[in-house]
């Protein structure tokens, strides 16, 4: 099994499930999201949103693939680009953080560590981009994650994703990450709530420095080429050059100059 992470872009947005591609509960205010869904324009609105975020900030997500097949994704963006987040009772998101809105692993690929793999990729990418912290709105309830880091559950949002309505009755987006999973991968509560706590993960500056150094070294080694040994004809030519006579009439040799 070969797994990889692919940045979300206009050319890769088609790799996320259609139900998620046509959901703009985070990208628009609740009333506008309902209108777009009713008019059948939600997918178009999602593409407009993604295009705008990419132009002003960069890629807004990552897609995880297994043997080149898309099996999951995670979306994130600056809080100013996510108006749907204002509906949460624990809003607003801290201005120095990027908001991780949602994520998903396809049912057939769960319990294989792909959820943790995807989260590690998101953390690594945002650290490399100089982001100070990641925040998310969690949903309380559901099964508790395993205590061992290597046994973390995969993102399982099939029961949380709204297929008929992009937002719930309380105007809160229905595709919310389980709070237990967030805590298991290192997030801590910054604003507790019985249903929608806001959690935060600090990104160490030393990790960002390390990522930049590793990238610089990789680029350096990629550009360095080791010259091959010269062919015999070139070696003979170089050797012949040592027999040229010096201005004082003596021949140049490799030994000491006789007295």
GROMACS .gro file of C-alpha atoms in nm:
model
  259
    1UNK     CA    1   0.000   0.000   0.000
    2UNK     CA    2   0.151   0.331  -0.114
    3UNK     CA    3   0.003   0.635   0.057
    4UNK     CA    4   0.065   0.998  -0.030
    5UNK     CA    5  -0.065   1.350   0.037
    6UNK     CA    6  -0.177   1.579  -0.246
    7UNK     CA    7  -0.238   1.955  -0.198
    8UNK     CA    8  -0.594   2.068  -0.264
    9UNK     CA    9  -0.613   2.287  -0.574
   10UNK     CA   10  -0.848   2.367  -0.860
   11UNK     CA   11  -0.712   2.066  -1.047
   12UNK     CA   12  -0.751   1.825  -0.753
   13UNK     CA   13  -1.081   1.941  -0.600
   14UNK     CA   14  -1.254   1.670  -0.801
   15UNK     CA   15  -1.079   1.410  -0.584
   16UNK     CA   16  -1.291   1.488  -0.276
   17UNK     CA   17  -1.638   1.325  -0.251
   18UNK     CA   18  -1.917   1.503  -0.435
   19UNK     CA   19  -2.127   1.548  -0.120
   20UNK     CA   20  -1.838   1.739   0.039
   21UNK     CA   21  -1.755   1.923  -0.283
   22UNK     CA   22  -2.111   2.054  -0.290
   23UNK     CA   23  -2.115   2.163   0.076
   24UNK     CA   24  -2.047   2.531   0.152
   25UNK     CA   25  -2.156   2.533   0.516
   26UNK     CA   26  -1.814   2.662   0.619
   27UNK     CA   27  -1.742   2.878   0.317
   28UNK     CA   28  -2.066   3.083   0.333
   29UNK     CA   29  -2.295   3.215   0.602
   30UNK     CA   30  -2.581   2.980   0.689
   31UNK     CA   31  -2.849   3.164   0.488
   32UNK     CA   32  -2.626   3.192   0.181
   33UNK     CA   33  -2.527   2.826   0.209
   34UNK     CA   34  -2.892   2.718   0.211
   35UNK     CA   35  -2.965   2.939  -0.088
   36UNK     CA   36  -2.672   2.795  -0.285
   37UNK     CA   37  -2.779   2.440  -0.203
   38UNK     CA   38  -3.140   2.509  -0.304
   39UNK     CA   39  -3.029   2.664  -0.635
   40UNK     CA   40  -2.789   2.379  -0.709
   41UNK     CA   41  -2.491   2.615  -0.713
   42UNK     CA   42  -2.308   2.495  -0.403
   43UNK     CA   43  -2.037   2.314  -0.598
   44UNK     CA   44  -1.975   2.624  -0.808
   45UNK     CA   45  -1.957   2.839  -0.494
   46UNK     CA   46  -1.705   2.596  -0.344
   47UNK     CA   47  -1.480   2.633  -0.647
   48UNK     CA   48  -1.504   3.013  -0.629
   49UNK     CA   49  -1.413   3.003  -0.262
   50UNK     CA   50  -1.117   2.771  -0.319
   51UNK     CA   51  -0.989   2.984  -0.605
   52UNK     CA   52  -1.001   3.298  -0.389
   53UNK     CA   53  -0.822   3.136  -0.095
   54UNK     CA   54  -0.552   2.995  -0.321
   55UNK     CA   55  -0.487   3.335  -0.478
   56UNK     CA   56  -0.461   3.520  -0.147
   57UNK     CA   57  -0.322   3.257   0.091
   58UNK     CA   58  -0.240   2.920  -0.066
   59UNK     CA   59  -0.376   2.566  -0.078
   60UNK     CA   60  -0.669   2.513   0.158
   61UNK     CA   61  -0.642   2.142   0.218
   62UNK     CA   62  -0.476   1.809   0.161
   63UNK     CA   63  -0.598   1.487   0.002
   64UNK     CA   64  -0.469   1.148   0.109
   65UNK     CA   65  -0.432   0.880  -0.159
   66UNK     CA   66  -0.365   0.509  -0.142
   67UNK     CA   67  -0.211   0.361  -0.456
   68UNK     CA   68  -0.308   0.685  -0.637
   69UNK     CA   69  -0.672   0.647  -0.529
   70UNK     CA   70  -0.822   0.937  -0.322
   71UNK     CA   71  -0.945   0.801   0.011
   72UNK     CA   72  -0.971   1.108   0.237
   73UNK     CA   73  -0.912   1.479   0.281
   74UNK     CA   74  -0.884   1.766   0.528
   75UNK     CA   75  -0.977   2.131   0.473
   76UNK     CA   76  -0.827   2.436   0.644
   77UNK     CA   77  -0.814   2.813   0.590
   78UNK     CA   78  -0.760   3.142   0.773
   79UNK     CA   79  -1.064   3.219   0.996
   80UNK     CA   80  -1.143   3.534   0.794
   81UNK     CA   81  -1.212   3.308   0.494
   82UNK     CA   82  -1.457   3.085   0.682
   83UNK     CA   83  -1.774   3.284   0.765
   84UNK     CA   84  -1.968   2.970   0.855
   85UNK     CA   85  -1.756   2.934   1.169
   86UNK     CA   86  -1.929   3.234   1.325
   87UNK     CA   87  -2.234   3.017   1.402
   88UNK     CA   88  -2.049   2.814   1.666
   89UNK     CA   89  -2.113   2.912   2.029
   90UNK     CA   90  -1.737   2.897   2.097
   91UNK     CA   91  -1.644   3.131   1.810
   92UNK     CA   92  -1.445   3.328   1.710
   93UNK     CA   93  -1.125   3.151   1.615
   94UNK     CA   94  -0.804   3.316   1.739
   95UNK     CA   95  -0.665   3.556   1.476
   96UNK     CA   96  -0.319   3.393   1.485
   97UNK     CA   97  -0.456   3.046   1.402
   98UNK     CA   98  -0.565   2.861   1.090
   99UNK     CA   99  -0.903   2.689   1.118
  100UNK     CA  100  -0.917   2.318   1.041
  101UNK     CA  101  -1.278   2.288   0.932
  102UNK     CA  102  -1.337   1.924   0.849
  103UNK     CA  103  -1.187   1.598   0.732
  104UNK     CA  104  -1.287   1.252   0.620
  105UNK     CA  105  -1.150   0.904   0.553
  106UNK     CA  106  -1.356   0.677   0.330
  107UNK     CA  107  -1.517   0.389   0.526
  108UNK     CA  108  -1.328   0.116   0.339
  109UNK     CA  109  -0.994   0.268   0.443
  110UNK     CA  110  -1.055   0.333   0.811
  111UNK     CA  111  -0.862   0.164   1.092
  112UNK     CA  112  -0.542   0.179   0.888
  113UNK     CA  113  -0.383   0.483   1.051
  114UNK     CA  114  -0.473   0.712   0.761
  115UNK     CA  115  -0.650   0.965   0.983
  116UNK     CA  116  -0.338   1.022   1.188
  117UNK     CA  117  -0.123   1.021   0.873
  118UNK     CA  118  -0.345   1.292   0.723
  119UNK     CA  119  -0.334   1.504   1.038
  120UNK     CA  120   0.045   1.477   1.057
  121UNK     CA  121   0.063   1.597   0.697
  122UNK     CA  122  -0.161   1.897   0.771
  123UNK     CA  123   0.049   1.990   1.075
  124UNK     CA  124   0.373   1.955   0.880
  125UNK     CA  125   0.245   2.166   0.590
  126UNK     CA  126   0.109   2.448   0.805
  127UNK     CA  127   0.425   2.452   1.017
  128UNK     CA  128   0.631   2.486   0.700
  129UNK     CA  129   0.414   2.783   0.598
  130UNK     CA  130   0.484   2.963   0.925
  131UNK     CA  131   0.141   2.918   1.087
  132UNK     CA  132   0.153   2.964   1.465
  133UNK     CA  133  -0.141   2.740   1.560
  134UNK     CA  134  -0.430   2.530   1.431
  135UNK     CA  135  -0.776   2.554   1.584
  136UNK     CA  136  -1.092   2.353   1.522
  137UNK     CA  137  -1.444   2.318   1.650
  138UNK     CA  138  -1.498   1.970   1.789
  139UNK     CA  139  -1.813   1.773   1.845
  140UNK     CA  140  -1.850   1.604   2.184
  141UNK     CA  141  -1.981   1.251   2.199
  142UNK     CA  142  -1.906   0.934   2.006
  143UNK     CA  143  -1.661   0.659   2.093
  144UNK     CA  144  -1.350   0.757   2.287
  145UNK     CA  145  -1.023   0.720   2.094
  146UNK     CA  146  -0.764   0.463   2.193
  147UNK     CA  147  -0.499   0.580   2.435
  148UNK     CA  148  -0.200   0.453   2.237
  149UNK     CA  149  -0.081   0.704   1.973
  150UNK     CA  150  -0.027   0.425   1.719
  151UNK     CA  151  -0.388   0.314   1.758
  152UNK     CA  152  -0.558   0.645   1.697
  153UNK     CA  153  -0.890   0.609   1.516
  154UNK     CA  154  -0.928   0.733   1.164
  155UNK     CA  155  -1.148   1.032   1.091
  156UNK     CA  156  -1.498   0.890   1.075
  157UNK     CA  157  -1.751   1.151   0.973
  158UNK     CA  158  -2.012   0.949   0.787
  159UNK     CA  159  -2.259   0.994   1.073
  160UNK     CA  160  -2.178   1.365   1.106
  161UNK     CA  161  -2.190   1.480   0.745
  162UNK     CA  162  -2.526   1.626   0.646
  163UNK     CA  163  -2.626   1.499   0.304
  164UNK     CA  164  -2.952   1.691   0.274
  165UNK     CA  165  -2.873   2.013   0.457
  166UNK     CA  166  -2.534   2.189   0.453
  167UNK     CA  167  -2.605   2.334   0.798
  168UNK     CA  168  -2.801   2.211   1.095
  169UNK     CA  169  -3.104   2.366   1.257
  170UNK     CA  170  -2.874   2.577   1.477
  171UNK     CA  171  -2.691   2.706   1.166
  172UNK     CA  172  -2.379   2.514   1.268
  173UNK     CA  173  -2.207   2.315   0.990
  174UNK     CA  174  -2.284   1.946   1.030
  175UNK     CA  175  -1.940   1.817   0.924
  176UNK     CA  176  -1.754   1.874   1.253
  177UNK     CA  177  -1.453   1.673   1.367
  178UNK     CA  178  -1.491   1.456   1.680
  179UNK     CA  179  -1.342   1.639   1.979
  180UNK     CA  180  -1.201   1.311   2.114
  181UNK     CA  181  -0.999   1.256   1.799
  182UNK     CA  182  -0.865   1.612   1.810
  183UNK     CA  183  -0.748   1.568   2.170
  184UNK     CA  184  -0.585   1.237   2.083
  185UNK     CA  185  -0.366   1.399   1.817
  186UNK     CA  186  -0.254   1.680   2.048
  187UNK     CA  187  -0.524   1.950   2.047
  188UNK     CA  188  -0.625   2.105   2.379
  189UNK     CA  189  -0.944   2.287   2.475
  190UNK     CA  190  -0.923   2.667   2.465
  191UNK     CA  191  -1.297   2.726   2.502
  192UNK     CA  192  -1.489   2.431   2.650
  193UNK     CA  193  -1.850   2.363   2.556
  194UNK     CA  194  -2.085   2.073   2.622
  195UNK     CA  195  -2.131   2.017   2.249
  196UNK     CA  196  -1.893   2.230   2.039
  197UNK     CA  197  -1.564   2.299   2.219
  198UNK     CA  198  -1.294   2.497   2.040
  199UNK     CA  199  -0.956   2.327   2.050
  200UNK     CA  200  -0.605   2.445   1.962
  201UNK     CA  201  -0.271   2.296   1.864
  202UNK     CA  202   0.039   2.513   1.895
  203UNK     CA  203   0.291   2.472   1.614
  204UNK     CA  204   0.650   2.494   1.735
  205UNK     CA  205   0.874   2.746   1.564
  206UNK     CA  206   1.164   2.503   1.584
  207UNK     CA  207   0.967   2.260   1.369
  208UNK     CA  208   0.921   2.530   1.107
  209UNK     CA  209   1.294   2.610   1.119
  210UNK     CA  210   1.378   2.242   1.081
  211UNK     CA  211   1.143   2.206   0.784
  212UNK     CA  212   1.298   2.509   0.612
  213UNK     CA  213   1.651   2.376   0.668
  214UNK     CA  214   1.556   2.033   0.537
  215UNK     CA  215   1.397   2.189   0.228
  216UNK     CA  216   1.704   2.405   0.166
  217UNK     CA  217   1.938   2.107   0.201
  218UNK     CA  218   1.725   1.898  -0.031
  219UNK     CA  219   1.733   2.175  -0.292
  220UNK     CA  220   2.109   2.214  -0.249
  221UNK     CA  221   2.185   1.844  -0.289
  222UNK     CA  222   1.953   1.824  -0.588
  223UNK     CA  223   2.153   2.096  -0.764
  224UNK     CA  224   2.501   1.959  -0.685
  225UNK     CA  225   2.651   1.736  -0.954
  226UNK     CA  226   2.969   1.533  -0.908
  227UNK     CA  227   3.187   1.546  -1.222
  228UNK     CA  228   3.277   1.212  -1.374
  229UNK     CA  229   3.639   1.108  -1.431
  230UNK     CA  230   3.779   1.255  -1.756
  231UNK     CA  231   3.801   1.017  -2.050
  232UNK     CA  232   4.145   0.870  -2.140
  233UNK     CA  233   4.201   1.116  -2.425
  234UNK     CA  234   4.162   1.411  -2.189
  235UNK     CA  235   4.396   1.255  -1.933
  236UNK     CA  236   4.661   1.204  -2.201
  237UNK     CA  237   4.623   1.565  -2.314
  238UNK     CA  238   4.664   1.689  -1.957
  239UNK     CA  239   4.968   1.468  -1.912
  240UNK     CA  240   5.121   1.594  -2.233
  241UNK     CA  241   5.087   1.948  -2.105
  242UNK     CA  242   5.329   1.874  -1.824
  243UNK     CA  243   5.611   1.826  -2.078
  244UNK     CA  244   5.595   2.184  -2.201
  245UNK     CA  245   5.915   2.380  -2.151
  246UNK     CA  246   5.929   2.663  -1.904
  247UNK     CA  247   6.050   3.010  -2.007
  248UNK     CA  248   6.398   2.929  -1.866
  249UNK     CA  249   6.428   2.632  -2.101
  250UNK     CA  250   6.368   2.360  -1.843
  251UNK     CA  251   6.099   2.098  -1.886
  252UNK     CA  252   5.810   2.092  -1.642
  253UNK     CA  253   5.808   1.762  -1.459
  254UNK     CA  254   5.636   1.625  -1.159
  255UNK     CA  255   5.966   1.585  -0.966
  256UNK     CA  256   6.184   1.835  -0.784
  257UNK     CA  257   6.368   2.094  -0.989
  258UNK     CA  258   6.734   1.984  -1.010
  259UNK     CA  259   6.981   2.225  -0.862
   0.00000   0.00000   0.00000
